[in-house]
Short mmCIF file of C-alpha atoms in Angstrom, two decimals:
data_model
loop_
_atom_site.label_atom_id
_atom_site.label_comp_id
_atom_site.label_asym_id
_atom_site.label_seq_id
_atom_site.Cartn_x
_atom_site.Cartn_y
_atom_site.Cartn_z
CA MET A 1 -97.89 230.51 28.48
CA THR A 2 -95.04 228.22 27.35
CA MET A 3 -93.76 230.92 25.01
CA HIS A 4 -93.68 233.41 27.92
CA ALA A 5 -91.79 230.90 30.09
CA ALA A 6 -89.29 230.27 27.27
CA VAL A 7 -88.61 234.02 26.96
CA ILE A 8 -88.05 234.28 30.72
CA ASP A 9 -85.72 231.26 30.67
CA THR A 10 -83.71 232.82 27.83
CA LEU A 11 -83.44 236.12 29.67
CA VAL A 12 -82.28 234.40 32.86
CA LEU A 13 -79.71 232.34 30.90
CA ASN A 14 -78.38 235.46 29.14
CA ARG A 15 -78.09 237.32 32.46
CA GLN A 16 -76.19 234.44 34.03
CA THR A 17 -73.85 234.29 31.04
CA ARG A 18 -73.12 238.04 31.32
CA HIS A 19 -72.43 237.75 35.06
CA ARG A 20 -70.09 234.81 34.47
CA ARG A 21 -68.26 236.69 31.74
CA ARG A 22 -67.96 239.81 33.94
CA ARG A 23 -66.51 237.76 36.81
CA LEU A 24 -64.02 236.12 34.45
CA VAL A 25 -62.89 239.49 33.03
CA ILE A 26 -62.50 240.93 36.55
CA ALA A 27 -60.50 237.88 37.65
CA ILE A 28 -58.20 238.10 34.61
CA LEU A 29 -57.65 241.85 35.01
CA SER A 30 -56.99 241.47 38.75
CA ALA A 31 -54.42 238.72 38.02
CA LEU A 32 -52.72 241.00 35.48
CA VAL A 33 -52.55 243.87 38.01
CA ILE A 34 -51.05 241.54 40.62
CA ALA A 35 -48.54 240.18 38.10
CA ALA A 36 -47.50 243.68 36.99
CA PHE A 37 -47.20 244.76 40.63
CA THR A 38 -45.00 241.76 41.40
CA LEU A 39 -42.81 242.34 38.36
CA THR A 40 -42.43 246.01 39.36
CA LEU A 41 -41.03 244.92 42.72
CA MET A 42 -38.65 242.40 41.13
CA LEU A 43 -37.37 244.28 38.08
CA GLY A 44 -35.30 247.46 37.83
CA GLN A 45 -31.60 248.21 37.39
CA SER A 46 -31.05 244.94 39.19
CA PHE A 47 -33.18 241.82 39.39
CA THR A 48 -34.47 240.83 42.85
CA PRO A 49 -35.57 237.23 43.20
CA PRO A 50 -39.19 236.69 44.30
CA GLY A 51 -38.11 235.01 47.55
CA GLU A 52 -36.15 238.08 48.65
CA VAL A 53 -39.05 240.38 47.72
CA ILE A 54 -41.38 238.34 49.88
CA ARG A 55 -38.91 238.37 52.78
CA VAL A 56 -38.55 242.15 52.53
CA LEU A 57 -42.36 242.58 52.44
CA ALA A 58 -42.58 240.34 55.51
CA GLY A 59 -40.32 242.79 57.35
CA GLU A 60 -36.95 241.06 57.15
CA ASP A 61 -33.93 243.34 56.68
CA ILE A 62 -31.76 242.20 53.75
CA ALA A 63 -28.72 244.29 52.93
CA GLY A 64 -29.26 246.31 49.74
CA VAL A 65 -32.51 244.61 48.86
CA SER A 66 -34.54 246.19 51.65
CA PHE A 67 -33.74 249.70 50.41
CA THR A 68 -34.28 248.83 46.75
CA VAL A 69 -37.58 247.05 47.25
CA GLY A 70 -38.96 248.78 50.35
CA GLN A 71 -37.87 252.36 49.68
CA LEU A 72 -37.67 252.63 45.89
CA ARG A 73 -39.90 250.11 44.18
CA LEU A 74 -42.75 249.51 46.64
CA PRO A 75 -43.89 253.17 46.98
CA ARG A 76 -43.82 253.63 43.21
CA ALA A 77 -45.75 250.41 42.63
CA LEU A 78 -48.38 251.33 45.23
CA LEU A 79 -48.77 254.85 43.82
CA SER A 80 -49.16 253.49 40.30
CA VAL A 81 -51.96 251.17 41.41
CA LEU A 82 -53.64 254.00 43.34
CA ALA A 83 -53.31 256.36 40.37
CA GLY A 84 -54.81 253.76 38.07
CA LEU A 85 -57.71 253.21 40.43
CA SER A 86 -58.27 256.95 40.69
CA PHE A 87 -58.28 257.39 36.93
CA GLY A 88 -60.70 254.51 36.58
CA LEU A 89 -63.04 255.88 39.23
CA GLY A 90 -62.87 259.35 37.67
CA GLY A 91 -63.72 257.95 34.26
CA VAL A 92 -66.63 255.94 35.63
CA ALA A 93 -67.94 259.00 37.49
CA PHE A 94 -67.92 261.05 34.29
CA GLN A 95 -69.55 258.31 32.27
CA ILE A 96 -72.31 257.83 34.83
CA MET A 97 -72.86 261.56 35.35
CA LEU A 98 -73.02 262.30 31.63
CA ARG A 99 -74.73 259.04 30.71
CA ASN A 100 -72.19 258.64 27.93
CA PRO A 101 -69.67 255.76 27.78
CA LEU A 102 -67.19 257.96 25.89
CA ALA A 103 -67.19 260.88 28.37
CA SER A 104 -63.91 261.93 29.96
CA PRO A 105 -62.39 265.01 31.69
CA ASP A 106 -60.60 266.14 28.55
CA ILE A 107 -63.85 266.33 26.58
CA ILE A 108 -65.61 268.69 28.97
CA GLY A 109 -62.63 270.98 29.52
CA ILE A 110 -61.31 270.03 32.94
CA SER A 111 -57.95 268.84 31.60
CA SER A 112 -57.64 271.97 29.46
CA GLY A 113 -58.45 274.15 32.50
CA ALA A 114 -55.74 272.50 34.58
CA SER A 115 -53.25 272.75 31.70
CA ALA A 116 -54.06 276.41 31.08
CA ALA A 117 -53.63 277.20 34.77
CA ALA A 118 -50.30 275.35 34.91
CA VAL A 119 -48.98 277.14 31.84
CA PHE A 120 -50.14 280.50 33.23
CA ALA A 121 -48.51 279.74 36.59
CA ILE A 122 -45.21 278.72 34.98
CA VAL A 123 -44.95 281.43 32.31
CA VAL A 124 -46.69 284.46 33.83
CA LEU A 125 -46.47 283.92 37.58
CA GLN A 126 -43.13 282.09 37.35
CA LEU A 127 -44.12 279.44 39.86
CA ASN A 128 -42.57 275.99 39.98
CA GLY A 129 -42.83 272.67 41.77
CA PRO A 130 -45.84 271.75 43.88
CA LEU A 131 -47.35 275.24 43.60
CA VAL A 132 -47.99 274.65 39.90
CA SER A 133 -49.78 271.39 40.65
CA VAL A 134 -51.93 272.98 43.36
CA PHE A 135 -52.76 275.85 41.02
CA ALA A 136 -53.71 273.39 38.26
CA VAL A 137 -55.91 271.24 40.51
CA ILE A 138 -57.79 274.30 41.84
CA ALA A 139 -58.29 275.61 38.30
CA GLY A 140 -59.48 272.21 37.08
CA LEU A 141 -62.07 272.08 39.84
CA GLY A 142 -63.08 275.68 39.07
CA ILE A 143 -63.51 274.88 35.36
CA ALA A 144 -65.62 271.83 36.29
CA LEU A 145 -67.88 274.08 38.39
CA LEU A 146 -68.00 276.72 35.62
CA VAL A 147 -68.99 274.15 32.97
CA TYR A 148 -71.62 272.75 35.30
CA LEU A 149 -73.06 276.20 36.01
CA LEU A 150 -73.02 277.25 32.33
CA SER A 151 -74.84 274.09 31.28
CA PHE A 152 -77.43 274.19 34.09
CA ARG A 153 -80.95 275.04 33.00
CA ASN A 154 -83.74 273.14 34.76
CA GLY A 155 -81.19 270.47 35.53
CA VAL A 156 -78.10 269.34 33.69
CA ALA A 157 -78.52 267.44 30.43
CA GLY A 158 -75.55 265.31 29.41
CA THR A 159 -75.44 266.67 25.86
CA ARG A 160 -75.59 270.28 27.02
CA LEU A 161 -72.80 269.67 29.52
CA ILE A 162 -70.64 268.07 26.85
CA LEU A 163 -71.25 270.86 24.34
CA VAL A 164 -70.50 273.60 26.86
CA GLY A 165 -67.39 271.67 27.96
CA ILE A 166 -66.18 271.35 24.36
CA GLY A 167 -66.57 275.13 23.90
CA VAL A 168 -64.77 275.94 27.16
CA SER A 169 -62.04 273.46 26.26
CA ALA A 170 -61.54 275.09 22.85
CA MET A 171 -61.20 278.56 24.46
CA LEU A 172 -58.71 277.25 27.00
CA GLU A 173 -56.66 275.51 24.32
CA SER A 174 -56.39 278.80 22.43
CA PHE A 175 -55.34 280.52 25.67
CA ILE A 176 -52.59 277.90 26.14
CA ALA A 177 -51.40 278.41 22.54
CA TYR A 178 -51.23 282.18 23.06
CA ILE A 179 -49.33 281.92 26.36
CA LEU A 180 -46.85 279.50 24.82
CA SER A 181 -46.33 281.74 21.80
CA VAL A 182 -45.22 284.67 23.96
CA ALA A 183 -43.31 282.68 26.57
CA PRO A 184 -39.56 283.09 26.97
CA ALA A 185 -37.49 280.07 25.99
CA TRP A 186 -36.59 279.03 29.53
CA THR A 187 -40.23 278.98 30.71
CA LEU A 188 -41.48 277.47 27.45
CA GLN A 189 -39.46 274.33 28.03
CA GLU A 190 -40.79 273.95 31.59
CA ALA A 191 -44.37 274.57 30.44
CA MET A 192 -44.08 272.01 27.66
CA ARG A 193 -42.66 269.47 30.10
CA TRP A 194 -45.64 270.06 32.40
CA LEU A 195 -48.12 269.67 29.53
#
């Protein structure tokens, strides 16, 4: 009985240690994000003192600084944080869905599908701007559905999904290489910039 109690005490102690470590890591990472966000608002072509940044964020109108901080730096900083959160959530979703800590959209072909669609839109359809992005997002979602359907047999197994995704990704990468090899020089440069 005492041996059983000792094992339970050890397990409880280990769990508490893991929770404490997780909270510490989250606190440190949160502090780093806040520090990077603050530095983004202060640094650029010109340095803005922290006091002026706080006054602009509070709604005060300061000549020159309000435009720089409020119109240029703040939207970019907010979008960078939102993009990072989105990438993190996307990665976690893939890892949970595939039950694999190394899973990511590029492994199962979604990134290749979006890239192939963008290259096709730029080189063949001669689209540009937001239309290329919309085309790429729709194709990425379509490739995700295709990989899911191809790997579905009495449910989706993580390994089957990854193997089908790797195969689809390889085919799409060869499609990209072919389109780039026949592309005119002026569209090739735009396609390479998009990739």
